[in-house]
XYZ file of C-alpha atoms in Angstrom:
373
model
C -4.781 -7.552 19.035
C -6.164 -4.149 20.197
C -4.784 -1.002 21.701
C -6.903 0.450 24.591
C -6.476 4.359 25.479
C -8.135 6.701 27.915
C -11.160 7.012 25.486
C -12.189 3.490 26.310
C -12.063 3.986 30.058
C -15.128 5.171 31.914
C -15.349 7.926 34.675
C -14.666 5.631 37.520
C -11.476 4.328 35.845
C -12.672 1.119 34.420
C -12.708 -0.192 30.934
C -15.668 -1.904 29.425
C -14.013 -5.403 29.933
C -13.587 -4.454 33.725
C -17.111 -3.488 33.769
C -18.140 -6.845 32.145
C -15.810 -8.920 34.512
C -16.282 -6.937 37.726
C -12.869 -6.855 38.906
C -10.003 -4.410 39.042
C -6.628 -5.554 37.448
C -3.424 -3.530 38.880
C -2.110 -0.987 36.277
C 1.501 -2.305 36.412
C 3.588 -2.725 33.294
C 3.914 -6.421 32.566
C 2.050 -9.295 31.025
C -1.056 -10.837 32.523
C -3.704 -12.797 30.976
C -3.050 -11.762 27.386
C -2.800 -8.232 28.294
C 0.138 -6.064 28.354
C -0.059 -2.709 30.371
C 2.116 0.233 30.408
C 0.766 3.350 32.119
C -2.297 4.515 30.280
C -2.114 2.280 27.593
C -2.932 -1.256 27.425
C -2.411 -4.067 24.556
C -4.649 -7.049 24.504
C -3.884 -10.077 22.708
C -4.872 -13.687 21.955
C -1.986 -15.833 22.638
C -3.137 -18.310 19.801
C -3.472 -15.539 17.338
C 0.044 -14.218 18.400
C 1.470 -17.667 17.751
C -0.463 -17.914 14.292
C 1.132 -14.679 13.308
C 4.600 -15.621 14.575
C 4.163 -18.854 12.462
C 2.896 -17.198 9.316
C 5.880 -14.608 9.610
C 8.262 -17.439 9.490
C 6.677 -19.278 6.670
C 6.766 -15.973 4.772
C 10.267 -15.417 5.644
C 11.057 -19.143 4.100
C 9.147 -18.346 1.017
C 10.965 -14.872 0.586
C 14.102 -16.724 0.675
C 13.013 -19.296 -1.845
C 11.432 -16.582 -4.133
C 14.666 -14.586 -4.005
C 16.626 -17.583 -5.288
C 14.419 -18.744 -8.232
C 14.991 -17.554 -11.559
C 17.308 -18.052 -14.568
C 20.254 -17.444 -12.294
C 19.254 -19.831 -9.569
C 20.691 -19.311 -5.966
C 20.444 -21.677 -3.125
C 18.738 -20.590 0.157
C 22.405 -20.351 1.746
C 23.598 -18.237 -0.999
C 20.632 -15.872 -0.717
C 21.203 -15.547 3.158
C 24.998 -15.046 2.437
C 24.131 -12.373 -0.087
C 21.920 -10.654 2.243
C 24.874 -10.472 4.826
C 27.020 -9.130 2.170
C 29.363 -11.948 1.108
C 27.457 -13.846 -1.540
C 28.678 -15.249 -4.899
C 29.866 -12.940 -7.447
C 27.155 -11.002 -9.152
C 24.507 -12.210 -6.912
C 24.200 -8.884 -5.045
C 22.766 -6.890 -7.926
C 20.356 -9.707 -8.719
C 19.257 -10.370 -5.400
C 19.048 -6.753 -3.906
C 18.217 -4.932 -7.163
C 16.108 -7.079 -9.194
C 14.457 -9.673 -7.099
C 14.093 -8.477 -3.563
C 11.808 -5.531 -4.504
C 9.388 -7.960 -6.220
C 9.126 -10.166 -3.170
C 8.879 -7.089 -0.707
C 6.144 -5.937 -3.006
C 4.281 -9.246 -2.787
C 4.652 -9.230 1.153
C 3.515 -5.623 1.768
C 0.537 -5.903 -0.673
C -0.620 -8.980 0.765
C -0.354 -7.790 4.387
C -2.396 -4.762 3.395
C -4.921 -6.547 1.312
C -5.431 -9.149 3.931
C -5.844 -6.603 6.592
C -8.364 -4.498 4.578
C -10.349 -7.566 3.902
C -10.706 -8.176 7.414
C -11.881 -4.867 8.192
C -14.549 -4.910 5.335
C -15.721 -8.130 6.145
C -16.179 -7.192 9.767
C -17.685 -3.811 9.193
C -20.224 -5.637 6.770
C -20.564 -8.852 8.811
C -20.433 -10.677 5.623
C -17.638 -12.925 4.057
C -18.375 -11.630 0.636
C -17.718 -8.079 1.926
C -14.121 -7.903 0.682
C -13.025 -4.584 -1.204
C -12.726 -6.327 -4.512
C -16.383 -7.666 -4.309
C -17.909 -4.400 -3.243
C -16.268 -2.321 -5.555
C -13.672 -0.349 -3.779
C -10.774 -2.270 -5.476
C -12.640 -1.599 -8.600
C -12.699 2.111 -7.904
C -8.935 2.268 -7.253
C -8.259 0.305 -10.516
C -10.228 2.770 -12.393
C -8.515 5.633 -11.022
C -5.174 4.017 -11.766
C -6.313 3.184 -15.271
C -7.297 6.672 -15.886
C -3.751 7.909 -14.952
C -1.968 5.321 -16.934
C -4.292 5.393 -20.145
C -5.235 8.816 -20.261
C -2.820 10.898 -18.380
C 0.242 8.660 -19.296
C 1.154 8.990 -15.798
C 4.187 7.429 -13.888
C 4.357 5.214 -10.695
C 3.570 8.305 -8.091
C 0.808 9.731 -10.340
C -0.703 6.019 -10.702
C -0.629 5.765 -6.872
C -2.337 9.133 -6.587
C -4.977 7.999 -9.250
C -5.517 4.929 -7.249
C -6.284 6.718 -3.923
C -8.513 9.110 -5.748
C -10.428 6.406 -7.396
C -10.800 4.460 -4.268
C -11.857 7.215 -2.063
C -14.226 8.370 -4.566
C -15.801 4.919 -4.734
C -15.977 4.716 -1.223
C -17.787 8.087 -0.955
C -20.286 7.158 -3.327
C -21.038 3.847 -1.751
C -21.189 5.085 1.675
C -23.760 7.735 0.660
C -25.662 5.617 -1.465
C -25.908 3.116 1.506
C -26.918 5.629 3.970
C -30.193 5.307 5.712
C -30.128 6.531 9.279
C -26.827 4.788 9.317
C -24.831 2.302 7.090
C -25.662 -1.322 7.484
C -23.549 -4.219 6.385
C -26.230 -5.852 3.569
C -26.725 -2.333 2.218
C -23.073 -1.686 1.853
C -22.470 -5.042 -0.064
C -25.514 -4.456 -2.415
C -24.556 -1.211 -3.296
C -20.982 -1.996 -3.322
C -21.718 -4.909 -6.014
C -23.691 -2.413 -8.361
C -20.813 0.085 -7.952
C -18.548 -2.699 -9.059
C -20.359 -3.439 -12.064
C -20.469 0.069 -13.196
C -16.866 0.558 -12.681
C -16.205 -2.768 -14.708
C -18.273 -0.895 -17.688
C -15.753 2.088 -17.032
C -12.811 0.184 -17.197
C -13.858 -1.513 -20.613
C -14.719 1.869 -21.930
C -11.066 2.872 -21.125
C -9.648 -0.176 -22.750
C -11.592 0.680 -25.954
C -10.340 4.275 -26.126
C -6.651 3.075 -25.559
C -4.051 2.500 -27.999
C -2.916 -1.042 -28.464
C 0.258 -0.404 -26.363
C -1.521 1.274 -23.369
C -4.215 -1.364 -23.644
C -1.676 -4.214 -23.362
C 0.056 -2.630 -20.401
C -3.113 -1.714 -18.670
C -4.437 -5.411 -19.119
C -1.512 -7.021 -17.602
C -1.639 -4.547 -14.663
C -5.320 -4.917 -13.987
C -4.749 -8.800 -13.539
C -2.562 -8.057 -10.594
C 1.185 -8.450 -11.667
C 4.452 -8.224 -9.884
C 6.355 -7.942 -13.014
C 9.133 -5.117 -13.116
C 8.302 -4.088 -9.634
C 10.984 -1.893 -7.984
C 11.892 0.121 -4.985
C 9.339 2.942 -5.808
C 6.392 0.327 -5.538
C 7.905 -0.863 -2.203
C 8.077 2.654 -1.100
C 4.281 3.097 -1.961
C 3.097 -0.149 -0.279
C 5.101 0.612 2.703
C 3.697 4.226 3.121
C 0.303 2.840 3.215
C 0.941 0.493 5.993
C 3.004 3.106 7.956
C 0.225 5.627 7.948
C -2.848 3.282 8.110
C -1.644 0.200 10.209
C -1.624 2.261 13.638
C -5.337 3.535 12.794
C -6.751 -0.065 12.247
C -4.841 -1.481 15.170
C -6.138 1.539 17.435
C -9.641 0.906 16.200
C -9.443 -2.852 16.343
C -11.318 -2.895 19.733
C -14.059 -0.775 18.311
C -14.393 -2.978 15.436
C -15.247 -6.126 17.731
C -17.744 -3.876 19.280
C -19.371 -3.021 15.805
C -19.828 -6.595 15.052
C -22.177 -6.869 18.000
C -24.397 -4.270 16.705
C -24.782 -0.566 16.574
C -27.085 -0.289 19.716
C -24.490 -2.476 21.609
C -21.747 -0.655 20.556
C -23.315 2.734 21.471
C -24.192 1.509 25.110
C -20.474 0.617 25.378
C -19.340 4.201 24.615
C -18.342 3.198 20.946
C -19.731 5.968 18.445
C -20.901 3.596 15.534
C -20.990 5.582 12.552
C -17.710 7.698 13.508
C -15.831 4.476 14.182
C -17.401 2.912 11.123
C -16.167 5.939 8.754
C -12.670 5.811 10.194
C -12.093 2.152 9.547
C -13.783 2.427 6.055
C -11.336 5.180 5.124
C -8.468 3.292 6.698
C -9.368 -0.098 4.711
C -10.056 1.830 1.352
C -6.597 3.460 1.836
C -4.846 0.049 2.340
C -6.901 -1.237 -0.706
C -5.809 1.659 -3.016
C -2.071 1.629 -2.067
C -1.895 -2.085 -2.601
C -3.781 -1.614 -6.017
C -1.160 1.252 -6.878
C 1.768 -1.030 -6.205
C 0.764 -4.331 -7.825
C -2.743 -3.783 -9.427
C -5.765 -5.727 -8.314
C -4.957 -9.300 -6.963
C -8.367 -11.070 -6.935
C -9.587 -13.117 -3.913
C -6.814 -12.466 -1.443
C -8.919 -9.958 0.398
C -11.888 -12.405 0.650
C -9.765 -15.565 1.457
C -7.282 -14.282 3.791
C -9.689 -13.475 6.531
C -11.621 -16.728 6.353
C -8.303 -18.802 6.397
C -6.967 -16.863 9.487
C -10.392 -17.333 11.216
C -9.975 -20.987 10.688
C -6.468 -20.984 12.021
C -7.041 -18.959 14.907
C -10.308 -20.500 15.951
C -11.365 -16.955 16.755
C -14.730 -15.352 15.618
C -13.350 -11.821 16.213
C -12.070 -9.572 12.992
C -8.490 -11.264 13.280
C -7.010 -8.121 11.617
C -3.203 -9.113 12.266
C -3.484 -12.963 11.380
C -5.378 -11.887 8.280
C -2.893 -9.589 7.281
C -0.082 -12.044 7.858
C -2.173 -14.635 5.862
C -2.551 -12.095 2.800
C 1.177 -11.610 2.885
C 1.694 -15.463 2.808
C -0.702 -16.072 -0.039
C 0.632 -13.469 -2.290
C 4.284 -14.343 -1.981
C 3.435 -17.925 -2.083
C 1.337 -17.409 -5.216
C 4.493 -15.678 -6.657
C 6.633 -18.345 -5.973
C 4.457 -20.902 -7.711
C 4.120 -18.754 -10.547
C 7.961 -18.767 -10.909
C 8.389 -22.345 -10.445
C 5.604 -23.591 -12.411
C 5.861 -21.449 -15.421
C 9.717 -21.259 -15.072
C 9.645 -17.403 -15.520
C 8.375 -14.329 -13.673
C 6.131 -13.024 -16.557
C 2.811 -14.462 -15.595
C 0.828 -12.200 -13.462
C 0.346 -13.423 -9.744
C -3.237 -12.483 -10.203
C -3.816 -15.628 -12.417
C -2.659 -17.976 -9.677
C -4.714 -16.317 -6.899
C -7.741 -16.380 -9.255
C -7.310 -19.911 -9.854
C -6.787 -20.723 -6.200
C -9.618 -18.524 -5.078
C -11.978 -20.155 -7.274
C -11.009 -23.469 -6.255
C -11.298 -22.485 -2.516
C -15.008 -21.087 -3.196
C -15.702 -24.550 -4.734
C -14.539 -26.250 -1.893
C -16.509 -24.054 0.508
C -19.722 -24.785 -1.424
C -19.236 -28.371 -1.475
C -18.402 -28.363 2.324
C -21.486 -26.239 2.901
C -23.674 -28.608 0.894
C -22.283 -31.621 2.527
C -23.150 -30.196 5.860
C -26.905 -29.557 4.406
C -26.623 -25.769 4.941
C -27.094 -24.997 1.395
């Protein structure tokens, strides 16, 4: 799903798609052939991708209701819905709205932002391994947050600020080190993997210097956990989406052009480096805010875009389907954590890590059977 503005229209009034198809479509508000037009704006979408997003949102809503009803004080889905409506069982309002709902919302928002960031980075690098947790951007946000937690004894807002500073500092360093008459995907991945190793060592050093209590708190947080998440973490994750989601949607069309190469994108009127830098900053911001709210949850940024691509059967960046897939993966992993262990204490990152490892093994086996390895 992409938004087109006057910046994407040539001097004779045609968009690049119009020049390619050699036809003029009337600029009337309405829905025609997967394009919604209203004045100077047009919204293109793939009907199958839109259907996939709607299906994932519905499944995510079901998982949300089940997660809210899971716990020592179990509630049926009907009781949960009645509590949302304001006429639930006695005592259920405090449990649902104050204790469990923030945790579920953090899972959905963090998964949404992580999946979207993964789609952006994989499209920019043109590499399925180019997710932020592989190329070091997530590790940079984690290192910044750990400095705030262990050294500065910071609260939630200061931890979020530390994650943002760490994420953007890592992004700037990787971008500059990968620069050579432009930034290409394979250099970004290689430099990012090296930065991830360095940041991993820095994180280990922080553990060594920390006291036992802080080290235990940081260790639980760095695995990726939804324990004790409240409305402050919900606000942090939601703020990142409110600010950065419009940017990524507006630049989604340019992301598609960049996948065809810098020369092709430049010929179609898209400035490659400026567009790449804006998307890189937006993806880094989403990653940092997700890390600040729940810690680094592994494999979601890598798996969500790949699963979304298989479901939509589209080779494009699939930004929104990947975002909804990420939301479903994190919320479903949290539900599995609570149902299997019987408590909400196990970090959700354990489940996503195991699931991600099995998914990678399945992919390797599939590629081997197809004789592509």
